[in-house]
mmCIF file of N, CA and C in Angstrom:
data_model
loop_
_atom_site.group_PDB
_atom_site.id
_atom_site.type_symbol
_atom_site.label_atom_id
_atom_site.label_comp_id
_atom_site.label_asym_id
_atom_site.label_seq_id
_atom_site.Cartn_x
_atom_site.Cartn_y
_atom_site.Cartn_z
ATOM 1 N N UNK A 5 151.468 244.899 99.342
ATOM 2 C CA UNK A 5 150.467 244.835 100.243
ATOM 3 C C UNK A 5 151.163 245.647 101.460
ATOM 4 N N UNK A 6 150.297 246.329 102.023
ATOM 5 C CA UNK A 6 150.589 246.114 103.422
ATOM 6 C C UNK A 6 150.521 245.464 105.140
ATOM 7 N N UNK A 7 151.357 245.971 106.071
ATOM 8 C CA UNK A 7 151.432 245.251 107.051
ATOM 9 C C UNK A 7 150.296 244.162 107.571
ATOM 10 N N UNK A 8 149.355 245.448 107.781
ATOM 11 C CA UNK A 8 148.410 244.883 108.298
ATOM 12 C C UNK A 8 146.923 244.135 107.644
ATOM 13 N N UNK A 9 147.043 244.100 105.782
ATOM 14 C CA UNK A 9 146.165 243.533 105.185
ATOM 15 C C UNK A 9 147.471 242.795 105.223
ATOM 16 N N UNK A 10 148.665 242.374 104.854
ATOM 17 C CA UNK A 10 148.867 240.994 104.243
ATOM 18 C C UNK A 10 149.244 240.207 105.849
ATOM 19 N N UNK A 11 149.296 240.821 106.990
ATOM 20 C CA UNK A 11 148.661 239.723 108.325
ATOM 21 C C UNK A 11 147.602 239.251 108.107
ATOM 22 N N UNK A 12 146.683 239.583 107.287
ATOM 23 C CA UNK A 12 145.314 239.380 107.973
ATOM 24 C C UNK A 12 146.133 238.544 106.903
ATOM 25 N N UNK A 13 145.815 238.456 105.642
ATOM 26 C CA UNK A 13 145.993 237.071 104.353
ATOM 27 C C UNK A 13 146.619 236.497 105.221
ATOM 28 N N UNK A 14 147.590 235.999 105.825
ATOM 29 C CA UNK A 14 148.532 234.943 106.580
ATOM 30 C C UNK A 14 147.727 234.822 107.832
ATOM 31 N N UNK A 15 147.020 235.451 108.015
ATOM 32 C CA UNK A 15 145.956 234.346 109.359
ATOM 33 C C UNK A 15 144.693 234.146 108.663
ATOM 34 N N UNK A 16 144.511 234.275 107.988
ATOM 35 C CA UNK A 16 143.467 234.171 106.437
ATOM 36 C C UNK A 16 143.640 232.817 106.278
ATOM 37 N N UNK A 17 145.752 232.682 105.504
ATOM 38 C CA UNK A 17 145.604 230.864 105.611
ATOM 39 C C UNK A 17 146.118 230.454 106.264
ATOM 40 N N UNK A 18 146.324 230.418 107.162
ATOM 41 C CA UNK A 18 146.964 229.739 108.051
ATOM 42 C C UNK A 18 145.460 228.985 108.321
ATOM 43 N N UNK A 19 144.742 230.004 108.490
ATOM 44 C CA UNK A 19 143.181 229.077 109.267
ATOM 45 C C UNK A 19 142.873 228.122 108.005
ATOM 46 N N UNK A 20 143.070 228.623 107.486
ATOM 47 C CA UNK A 20 142.308 227.622 105.751
ATOM 48 C C UNK A 20 143.178 226.725 106.004
ATOM 49 N N UNK A 21 145.134 226.774 105.636
ATOM 50 C CA UNK A 21 145.491 225.346 105.909
ATOM 51 C C UNK A 21 145.069 224.409 107.437
ATOM 52 N N UNK A 22 144.886 225.104 108.447
ATOM 53 C CA UNK A 22 144.036 224.281 109.860
ATOM 54 C C UNK A 22 143.079 223.304 108.903
ATOM 55 N N UNK A 23 142.345 224.160 108.649
ATOM 56 C CA UNK A 23 140.974 223.047 108.519
ATOM 57 C C UNK A 23 141.368 221.980 107.009
ATOM 58 N N UNK A 24 142.639 222.393 106.434
ATOM 59 C CA UNK A 24 142.734 221.750 105.273
ATOM 60 C C UNK A 24 143.737 220.613 106.000
ATOM 61 N N UNK A 25 144.336 220.579 106.919
ATOM 62 C CA UNK A 25 145.301 219.404 107.193
ATOM 63 C C UNK A 25 144.107 218.301 107.985
ATOM 64 N N UNK A 26 143.022 219.327 108.836
ATOM 65 C CA UNK A 26 141.803 218.203 109.158
ATOM 66 C C UNK A 26 141.141 217.716 107.967
ATOM 67 N N UNK A 27 140.396 217.867 106.964
ATOM 68 C CA UNK A 27 139.782 217.450 106.040
ATOM 69 C C UNK A 27 141.014 216.057 105.596
ATOM 70 N N UNK A 28 142.045 216.148 105.838
ATOM 71 C CA UNK A 28 142.609 215.190 105.275
ATOM 72 C C UNK A 28 142.688 214.032 106.336
ATOM 73 N N UNK A 29 142.812 214.418 107.251
ATOM 74 C CA UNK A 29 143.429 213.619 108.328
ATOM 75 C C UNK A 29 142.153 212.606 108.645
ATOM 76 N N UNK A 30 141.059 213.287 108.795
ATOM 77 C CA UNK A 30 140.025 212.764 108.586
ATOM 78 C C UNK A 30 138.945 211.990 107.598
ATOM 79 N N UNK A 31 139.861 212.345 105.954
ATOM 80 C CA UNK A 31 140.138 211.102 104.634
ATOM 81 C C UNK A 31 140.560 210.787 105.187
ATOM 82 N N UNK A 32 142.131 210.778 105.640
ATOM 83 C CA UNK A 32 142.598 209.682 105.471
ATOM 84 C C UNK A 32 141.439 208.620 106.588
ATOM 85 N N UNK A 33 141.231 208.775 107.534
ATOM 86 C CA UNK A 33 140.431 207.658 108.570
ATOM 87 C C UNK A 33 139.413 207.243 107.718
ATOM 88 N N UNK A 34 138.866 208.230 107.239
ATOM 89 C CA UNK A 34 137.144 207.515 106.227
ATOM 90 C C UNK A 34 137.768 206.892 104.827
ATOM 91 N N UNK A 35 138.801 206.582 104.462
ATOM 92 C CA UNK A 35 139.460 206.523 103.262
ATOM 93 C C UNK A 35 138.473 207.153 102.434
ATOM 94 N N UNK A 36 138.110 207.756 102.580
ATOM 95 C CA UNK A 36 137.528 208.937 101.198
ATOM 96 C C UNK A 36 138.208 209.008 100.324
ATOM 97 N N UNK A 37 138.253 208.523 98.782
ATOM 98 C CA UNK A 37 139.668 208.641 97.876
ATOM 99 C C UNK A 37 138.644 209.679 97.506
ATOM 100 N N UNK A 38 137.371 210.653 97.017
ATOM 101 C CA UNK A 38 136.880 211.612 96.740
ATOM 102 C C UNK A 38 137.885 213.001 97.003
ATOM 103 N N UNK A 39 137.758 212.941 98.519
ATOM 104 C CA UNK A 39 138.453 213.803 99.271
ATOM 105 C C UNK A 39 140.334 213.744 99.279
ATOM 106 N N UNK A 40 140.736 212.568 99.639
ATOM 107 C CA UNK A 40 141.835 212.114 99.246
ATOM 108 C C UNK A 40 142.421 212.851 97.879
ATOM 109 N N UNK A 41 141.757 212.378 96.621
ATOM 110 C CA UNK A 41 142.187 213.376 94.826
ATOM 111 C C UNK A 41 142.188 214.378 95.209
ATOM 112 N N UNK A 42 141.422 214.874 95.819
ATOM 113 C CA UNK A 42 141.028 216.629 95.427
ATOM 114 C C UNK A 42 141.930 217.277 96.276
ATOM 115 N N UNK A 43 142.623 217.160 97.822
ATOM 116 C CA UNK A 43 143.118 218.012 98.502
ATOM 117 C C UNK A 43 144.923 217.440 98.091
ATOM 118 N N UNK A 44 145.372 216.157 98.050
ATOM 119 C CA UNK A 44 146.504 215.613 97.314
ATOM 120 C C UNK A 44 147.388 216.118 95.937
ATOM 121 N N UNK A 45 148.325 216.780 95.776
ATOM 122 C CA UNK A 45 149.162 217.517 95.280
ATOM 123 C C UNK A 45 149.340 215.934 93.616
ATOM 124 N N UNK A 46 149.075 216.497 92.623
ATOM 125 C CA UNK A 46 149.748 215.221 91.668
ATOM 126 C C UNK A 46 150.844 215.009 91.623
ATOM 127 N N UNK A 47 152.138 216.164 92.699
ATOM 128 C CA UNK A 47 153.280 215.614 92.268
ATOM 129 C C UNK A 47 153.659 215.338 93.973
ATOM 130 N N UNK A 48 152.519 214.641 94.414
ATOM 131 C CA UNK A 48 153.520 214.238 96.301
ATOM 132 C C UNK A 48 153.676 213.500 95.642
ATOM 133 N N UNK A 49 154.857 213.811 96.528
ATOM 134 C CA UNK A 49 156.134 212.615 97.742
ATOM 135 C C UNK A 49 155.443 212.693 99.006
ATOM 136 N N UNK A 50 155.394 211.623 99.313
ATOM 137 C CA UNK A 50 154.980 211.332 100.409
ATOM 138 C C UNK A 50 155.870 210.596 101.029
ATOM 139 N N UNK A 51 156.427 210.417 102.390
ATOM 140 C CA UNK A 51 157.613 209.399 102.719
ATOM 141 C C UNK A 51 157.014 209.091 104.074
ATOM 142 N N UNK A 52 156.878 207.728 104.090
ATOM 143 C CA UNK A 52 157.083 207.480 106.005
ATOM 144 C C UNK A 52 158.515 206.874 107.064
ATOM 145 N N UNK A 53 157.870 207.262 107.982
ATOM 146 C CA UNK A 53 158.940 206.722 109.023
ATOM 147 C C UNK A 53 159.768 205.806 108.565
ATOM 148 N N UNK A 54 159.575 205.028 108.120
ATOM 149 C CA UNK A 54 160.619 204.290 107.737
ATOM 150 C C UNK A 54 161.443 203.944 107.257
ATOM 151 N N UNK A 55 160.863 205.106 105.896
ATOM 152 C CA UNK A 55 161.854 205.802 104.955
ATOM 153 C C UNK A 55 161.371 205.246 103.599
ATOM 154 N N UNK A 56 160.303 204.344 103.485
ATOM 155 C CA UNK A 56 159.866 204.525 101.921
ATOM 156 C C UNK A 56 158.562 205.324 101.537
ATOM 157 N N UNK A 57 158.824 205.335 100.427
ATOM 158 C CA UNK A 57 158.212 206.915 99.832
ATOM 159 C C UNK A 57 157.217 206.115 99.273
ATOM 160 N N UNK A 58 155.959 207.174 98.765
ATOM 161 C CA UNK A 58 154.575 207.109 98.172
ATOM 162 C C UNK A 58 153.983 208.552 97.149
ATOM 163 N N UNK A 59 154.213 207.908 96.009
ATOM 164 C CA UNK A 59 153.174 208.922 95.311
ATOM 165 C C UNK A 59 151.835 209.117 95.586
ATOM 166 N N UNK A 60 151.422 210.359 95.139
ATOM 167 C CA UNK A 60 149.596 210.236 94.838
ATOM 168 C C UNK A 60 149.036 208.960 94.526
ATOM 169 N N UNK A 61 149.560 208.315 93.213
ATOM 170 C CA UNK A 61 148.414 207.476 93.342
ATOM 171 C C UNK A 61 148.769 206.582 94.146
ATOM 172 N N UNK A 62 149.818 206.200 94.572
ATOM 173 C CA UNK A 62 150.486 204.844 95.406
ATOM 174 C C UNK A 62 149.278 205.460 97.371
ATOM 175 N N UNK A 63 148.894 207.003 97.613
ATOM 176 C CA UNK A 63 149.275 206.615 98.484
ATOM 177 C C UNK A 63 146.939 206.241 98.084
ATOM 178 N N UNK A 64 146.705 206.879 96.989
ATOM 179 C CA UNK A 64 145.050 207.079 97.233
ATOM 180 C C UNK A 64 145.166 204.917 97.120
ATOM 181 N N UNK A 65 145.724 203.659 96.183
ATOM 182 C CA UNK A 65 146.050 202.768 96.343
ATOM 183 C C UNK A 65 145.851 202.341 97.807
ATOM 184 N N UNK A 66 146.749 202.846 98.138
ATOM 185 C CA UNK A 66 145.955 202.116 99.461
ATOM 186 C C UNK A 66 145.262 202.779 100.515
ATOM 187 N N UNK A 67 144.897 204.247 100.681
ATOM 188 C CA UNK A 67 143.867 204.280 101.197
ATOM 189 C C UNK A 67 142.507 204.849 101.179
ATOM 190 N N UNK A 68 142.389 204.587 100.282
ATOM 191 C CA UNK A 68 141.021 205.018 99.257
ATOM 192 C C UNK A 68 139.871 203.441 99.140
ATOM 193 N N UNK A 69 139.184 203.979 99.579
ATOM 194 C CA UNK A 69 138.436 202.677 99.907
ATOM 195 C C UNK A 69 138.523 201.859 101.300
ATOM 196 N N UNK A 70 138.779 202.398 102.352
ATOM 197 C CA UNK A 70 139.801 201.253 103.211
ATOM 198 C C UNK A 70 140.063 201.870 104.326
ATOM 199 N N UNK A 71 139.873 201.008 104.947
ATOM 200 C CA UNK A 71 139.548 201.580 106.928
ATOM 201 C C UNK A 71 140.810 201.319 107.438
ATOM 202 N N UNK A 72 142.050 201.901 107.056
ATOM 203 C CA UNK A 72 143.084 201.979 106.913
ATOM 204 C C UNK A 72 143.317 202.209 108.970
ATOM 205 N N UNK A 73 142.668 203.047 109.762
ATOM 206 C CA UNK A 73 142.647 203.611 110.429
ATOM 207 C C UNK A 73 142.105 203.663 112.043
ATOM 208 N N UNK A 74 141.983 203.032 113.093
ATOM 209 C CA UNK A 74 140.430 202.627 113.754
ATOM 210 C C UNK A 74 141.089 204.014 114.348
ATOM 211 N N UNK A 75 142.006 204.851 114.212
ATOM 212 C CA UNK A 75 141.640 206.584 114.947
ATOM 213 C C UNK A 75 143.325 206.822 114.647
ATOM 214 N N UNK A 76 143.229 208.699 113.959
ATOM 215 C CA UNK A 76 144.380 209.777 114.139
ATOM 216 C C UNK A 76 143.998 210.838 114.457
ATOM 217 N N UNK A 77 144.502 210.617 115.144
ATOM 218 C CA UNK A 77 144.789 212.816 116.367
ATOM 219 C C UNK A 77 146.424 213.015 115.708
ATOM 220 N N UNK A 78 146.026 214.293 115.988
ATOM 221 C CA UNK A 78 147.277 214.822 115.252
ATOM 222 C C UNK A 78 147.167 215.792 116.734
ATOM 223 N N UNK A 79 148.729 216.172 117.081
ATOM 224 C CA UNK A 79 148.552 217.126 118.441
ATOM 225 C C UNK A 79 149.706 218.338 118.222
ATOM 226 N N UNK A 80 149.928 219.045 119.292
ATOM 227 C CA UNK A 80 151.011 220.073 118.508
ATOM 228 C C UNK A 80 152.141 220.551 116.906
ATOM 229 N N UNK A 81 150.223 221.240 116.770
ATOM 230 C CA UNK A 81 150.661 221.586 114.783
ATOM 231 C C UNK A 81 151.101 222.467 115.260
ATOM 232 N N UNK A 82 152.151 222.830 114.516
ATOM 233 C CA UNK A 82 152.876 224.466 113.606
ATOM 234 C C UNK A 82 151.838 224.874 112.580
ATOM 235 N N UNK A 83 151.717 225.759 112.235
ATOM 236 C CA UNK A 83 151.420 226.103 111.071
ATOM 237 C C UNK A 83 152.048 227.542 110.406
ATOM 238 N N UNK A 84 153.521 227.877 109.405
ATOM 239 C CA UNK A 84 154.008 229.010 108.895
ATOM 240 C C UNK A 84 153.855 229.035 107.616
ATOM 241 N N UNK A 85 153.116 230.158 107.112
ATOM 242 C CA UNK A 85 152.651 230.171 106.080
ATOM 243 C C UNK A 85 154.150 231.082 105.038
ATOM 244 N N UNK A 86 154.009 230.884 104.235
ATOM 245 C CA UNK A 86 155.184 231.737 103.239
ATOM 246 C C UNK A 86 154.761 231.599 101.700
ATOM 247 N N UNK A 87 154.254 232.737 101.323
ATOM 248 C CA UNK A 87 154.077 232.832 100.359
ATOM 249 C C UNK A 87 152.647 232.586 100.230
ATOM 250 N N UNK A 88 153.334 230.650 99.298
ATOM 251 C CA UNK A 88 151.853 229.998 98.753
ATOM 252 C C UNK A 88 152.566 229.260 99.208
ATOM 253 N N UNK A 89 153.044 228.976 100.245
ATOM 254 C CA UNK A 89 153.399 228.133 100.737
ATOM 255 C C UNK A 89 153.649 227.133 101.820
ATOM 256 N N UNK A 90 152.904 226.375 102.859
ATOM 257 C CA UNK A 90 152.272 226.784 103.773
ATOM 258 C C UNK A 90 153.426 224.913 104.627
ATOM 259 N N UNK A 91 153.984 225.101 105.798
ATOM 260 C CA UNK A 91 155.038 223.852 106.446
ATOM 261 C C UNK A 91 154.368 223.621 107.593
ATOM 262 N N UNK A 92 153.843 222.456 107.595
ATOM 263 C CA UNK A 92 152.880 222.548 108.617
ATOM 264 C C UNK A 92 153.380 221.072 109.766
ATOM 265 N N UNK A 93 153.880 221.180 110.885
ATOM 266 C CA UNK A 93 154.617 220.415 111.644
ATOM 267 C C UNK A 93 152.941 220.132 112.813
ATOM 268 N N UNK A 94 153.352 218.270 112.929
ATOM 269 C CA UNK A 94 152.424 217.536 113.744
ATOM 270 C C UNK A 94 153.211 216.694 114.449
ATOM 271 N N UNK A 95 152.340 216.004 116.100
ATOM 272 C CA UNK A 95 152.634 215.011 116.111
ATOM 273 C C UNK A 95 151.613 214.034 115.932
ATOM 274 N N UNK A 96 151.323 212.865 115.032
ATOM 275 C CA UNK A 96 150.799 212.068 114.537
ATOM 276 C C UNK A 96 150.606 210.294 115.384
ATOM 277 N N UNK A 97 149.679 210.453 115.844
ATOM 278 C CA UNK A 97 149.244 209.105 116.879
ATOM 279 C C UNK A 97 147.793 208.122 116.460
ATOM 280 N N UNK A 98 148.733 207.403 115.736
ATOM 281 C CA UNK A 98 147.290 206.434 115.181
ATOM 282 C C UNK A 98 146.824 205.158 115.445
ATOM 283 N N UNK A 99 146.314 204.432 114.830
ATOM 284 C CA UNK A 99 146.054 202.499 115.206
ATOM 285 C C UNK A 99 145.770 202.938 114.151
ATOM 286 N N UNK A 100 146.670 201.735 113.143
ATOM 287 C CA UNK A 100 146.641 201.429 112.310
ATOM 288 C C UNK A 100 145.187 199.811 112.376
ATOM 289 N N UNK A 101 144.717 199.711 111.414
ATOM 290 C CA UNK A 101 144.081 197.980 111.208
ATOM 291 C C UNK A 101 144.901 197.398 110.395
ATOM 292 N N UNK A 102 145.084 196.341 110.585
ATOM 293 C CA UNK A 102 145.594 195.153 110.302
ATOM 294 C C UNK A 102 144.934 193.894 109.854
ATOM 295 N N UNK A 103 145.241 193.245 109.008
ATOM 296 C CA UNK A 103 144.605 192.258 108.541
ATOM 297 C C UNK A 103 143.833 191.324 109.864
ATOM 298 N N UNK A 104 143.297 190.329 109.252
ATOM 299 C CA UNK A 104 142.408 189.823 111.651
ATOM 300 C C UNK A 104 142.152 189.995 111.813
ATOM 301 N N UNK A 105 141.882 191.372 112.473
ATOM 302 C CA UNK A 105 141.067 191.933 113.478
ATOM 303 C C UNK A 105 141.891 192.673 114.045
ATOM 304 N N UNK A 106 143.816 192.300 113.454
ATOM 305 C CA UNK A 106 144.808 193.535 114.354
ATOM 306 C C UNK A 106 145.222 194.609 114.108
ATOM 307 N N UNK A 107 145.838 195.216 115.478
ATOM 308 C CA UNK A 107 145.893 196.699 114.626
ATOM 309 C C UNK A 107 147.807 196.920 114.908
ATOM 310 N N UNK A 108 148.175 198.403 115.198
ATOM 311 C CA UNK A 108 149.490 198.409 115.539
ATOM 312 C C UNK A 108 149.300 199.896 115.434
ATOM 313 N N UNK A 109 150.474 200.502 116.179
ATOM 314 C CA UNK A 109 149.405 201.899 116.329
ATOM 315 C C UNK A 109 151.023 202.809 115.618
ATOM 316 N N UNK A 110 151.073 204.574 115.815
ATOM 317 C CA UNK A 110 152.559 204.904 115.350
ATOM 318 C C UNK A 110 152.456 206.558 116.500
ATOM 319 N N UNK A 111 153.091 206.795 116.374
ATOM 320 C CA UNK A 111 153.105 207.662 117.391
ATOM 321 C C UNK A 111 154.716 209.133 117.106
ATOM 322 N N UNK A 112 154.378 209.524 115.888
ATOM 323 C CA UNK A 112 155.220 210.178 115.247
ATOM 324 C C UNK A 112 155.479 211.552 114.435
ATOM 325 N N UNK A 113 156.663 212.069 114.391
ATOM 326 C CA UNK A 113 157.050 213.698 113.648
ATOM 327 C C UNK A 113 156.511 213.406 112.550
ATOM 328 N N UNK A 114 155.525 214.609 112.907
ATOM 329 C CA UNK A 114 155.374 215.048 110.194
ATOM 330 C C UNK A 114 155.849 216.643 110.167
ATOM 331 N N UNK A 115 156.179 216.377 109.185
ATOM 332 C CA UNK A 115 156.317 217.621 108.318
ATOM 333 C C UNK A 115 155.470 217.206 106.974
ATOM 334 N N UNK A 116 154.078 217.983 106.855
ATOM 335 C CA UNK A 116 153.944 218.451 105.443
ATOM 336 C C UNK A 116 154.213 219.890 104.569
ATOM 337 N N UNK A 117 154.167 220.064 103.623
ATOM 338 C CA UNK A 117 154.210 221.132 102.691
ATOM 339 C C UNK A 117 153.587 220.923 102.159
ATOM 340 N N UNK A 118 152.684 221.994 101.994
ATOM 341 C CA UNK A 118 151.251 222.216 101.128
ATOM 342 C C UNK A 118 151.092 223.786 100.340
ATOM 343 N N UNK A 119 150.978 223.789 99.182
ATOM 344 C CA UNK A 119 150.760 225.159 98.244
ATOM 345 C C UNK A 119 149.651 225.264 98.176
ATOM 346 N N UNK A 120 149.456 227.119 97.799
ATOM 347 C CA UNK A 120 148.170 227.052 97.226
ATOM 348 C C UNK A 120 148.534 226.411 96.061
ATOM 349 N N UNK A 121 146.737 226.131 95.474
ATOM 350 C CA UNK A 121 147.010 225.894 94.322
ATOM 351 C C UNK A 121 144.911 226.429 94.088
ATOM 352 N N UNK A 122 144.983 227.137 92.891
ATOM 353 C CA UNK A 122 144.092 228.517 92.971
ATOM 354 C C UNK A 122 143.596 229.195 94.112
ATOM 355 N N UNK A 123 142.107 228.490 94.883
ATOM 356 C CA UNK A 123 141.854 229.521 95.637
ATOM 357 C C UNK A 123 141.730 227.889 96.900
ATOM 358 N N UNK A 124 142.767 227.015 96.694
ATOM 359 C CA UNK A 124 142.210 226.299 97.893
ATOM 360 C C UNK A 124 144.558 225.098 98.098
ATOM 361 N N UNK A 125 144.240 224.751 98.938
ATOM 362 C CA UNK A 125 145.434 224.393 99.641
ATOM 363 C C UNK A 125 145.507 222.497 98.585
ATOM 364 N N UNK A 126 146.503 222.028 98.321
ATOM 365 C CA UNK A 126 147.312 220.941 98.274
ATOM 366 C C UNK A 126 148.442 219.943 98.425
ATOM 367 N N UNK A 127 148.670 218.924 99.523
ATOM 368 C CA UNK A 127 149.610 218.661 100.144
ATOM 369 C C UNK A 127 150.711 218.237 98.553
ATOM 370 N N UNK A 128 151.707 218.631 98.183
ATOM 371 C CA UNK A 128 152.270 218.369 98.568
ATOM 372 C C UNK A 128 154.202 217.215 98.145
ATOM 373 N N UNK A 129 154.241 217.465 99.854
ATOM 374 C CA UNK A 129 155.635 217.124 100.557
ATOM 375 C C UNK A 129 154.726 216.673 101.430
ATOM 376 N N UNK A 130 155.121 214.821 102.243
ATOM 377 C CA UNK A 130 154.789 215.013 103.403
ATOM 378 C C UNK A 130 155.855 213.832 104.234
ATOM 379 N N UNK A 131 156.845 214.350 105.370
ATOM 380 C CA UNK A 131 157.325 213.378 105.465
ATOM 381 C C UNK A 131 158.068 212.902 107.092
ATOM 382 N N UNK A 132 157.592 211.771 107.799
ATOM 383 C CA UNK A 132 158.043 211.711 109.027
ATOM 384 C C UNK A 132 159.366 210.838 109.243
ATOM 385 N N UNK A 133 159.348 210.743 110.900
ATOM 386 C CA UNK A 133 160.427 210.688 112.172
ATOM 387 C C UNK A 133 159.697 210.313 112.870
ATOM 388 N N UNK A 134 160.228 209.146 113.152
ATOM 389 C CA UNK A 134 159.915 207.925 114.560
ATOM 390 C C UNK A 134 160.233 209.775 116.022
ATOM 391 N N UNK A 135 159.659 209.832 116.576
ATOM 392 C CA UNK A 135 160.170 210.160 117.986
ATOM 393 C C UNK A 135 160.919 208.844 119.288
ATOM 394 N N UNK A 136 162.139 209.283 119.301
ATOM 395 C CA UNK A 136 162.559 208.312 120.176
ATOM 396 C C UNK A 136 161.774 208.306 121.805
ATOM 397 N N UNK A 137 162.112 207.661 122.205
ATOM 398 C CA UNK A 137 161.929 207.786 123.537
ATOM 399 C C UNK A 137 162.681 207.962 124.672
#
């Protein structure tokens, strides 16, 4: 593929990845299990900033049908597409709903690895780390 054609494909992939990241964010807030199941890779490894790991089934169990987030915003996002893999980095700011009407918040750096699966993208890996003050 030539330079211009390859650049156009990369640009289209970058836009598609940006869109699916937003779809994932909205599904997490809504607790939309159907969408979450569709965008998470079956071999997902999902690492939290406290170090605990989850599989796709565990993430679905935690989020699907639940109101886990009062709000969730992503900022300072970068997307780097390399072939059929996309590396996404952003700041993840959330207000998390806890039992008894309480909340907590998160302000973390996140790295996502997306893989092109057919015509769409699926989240294969996610890792996060606290932001030091």
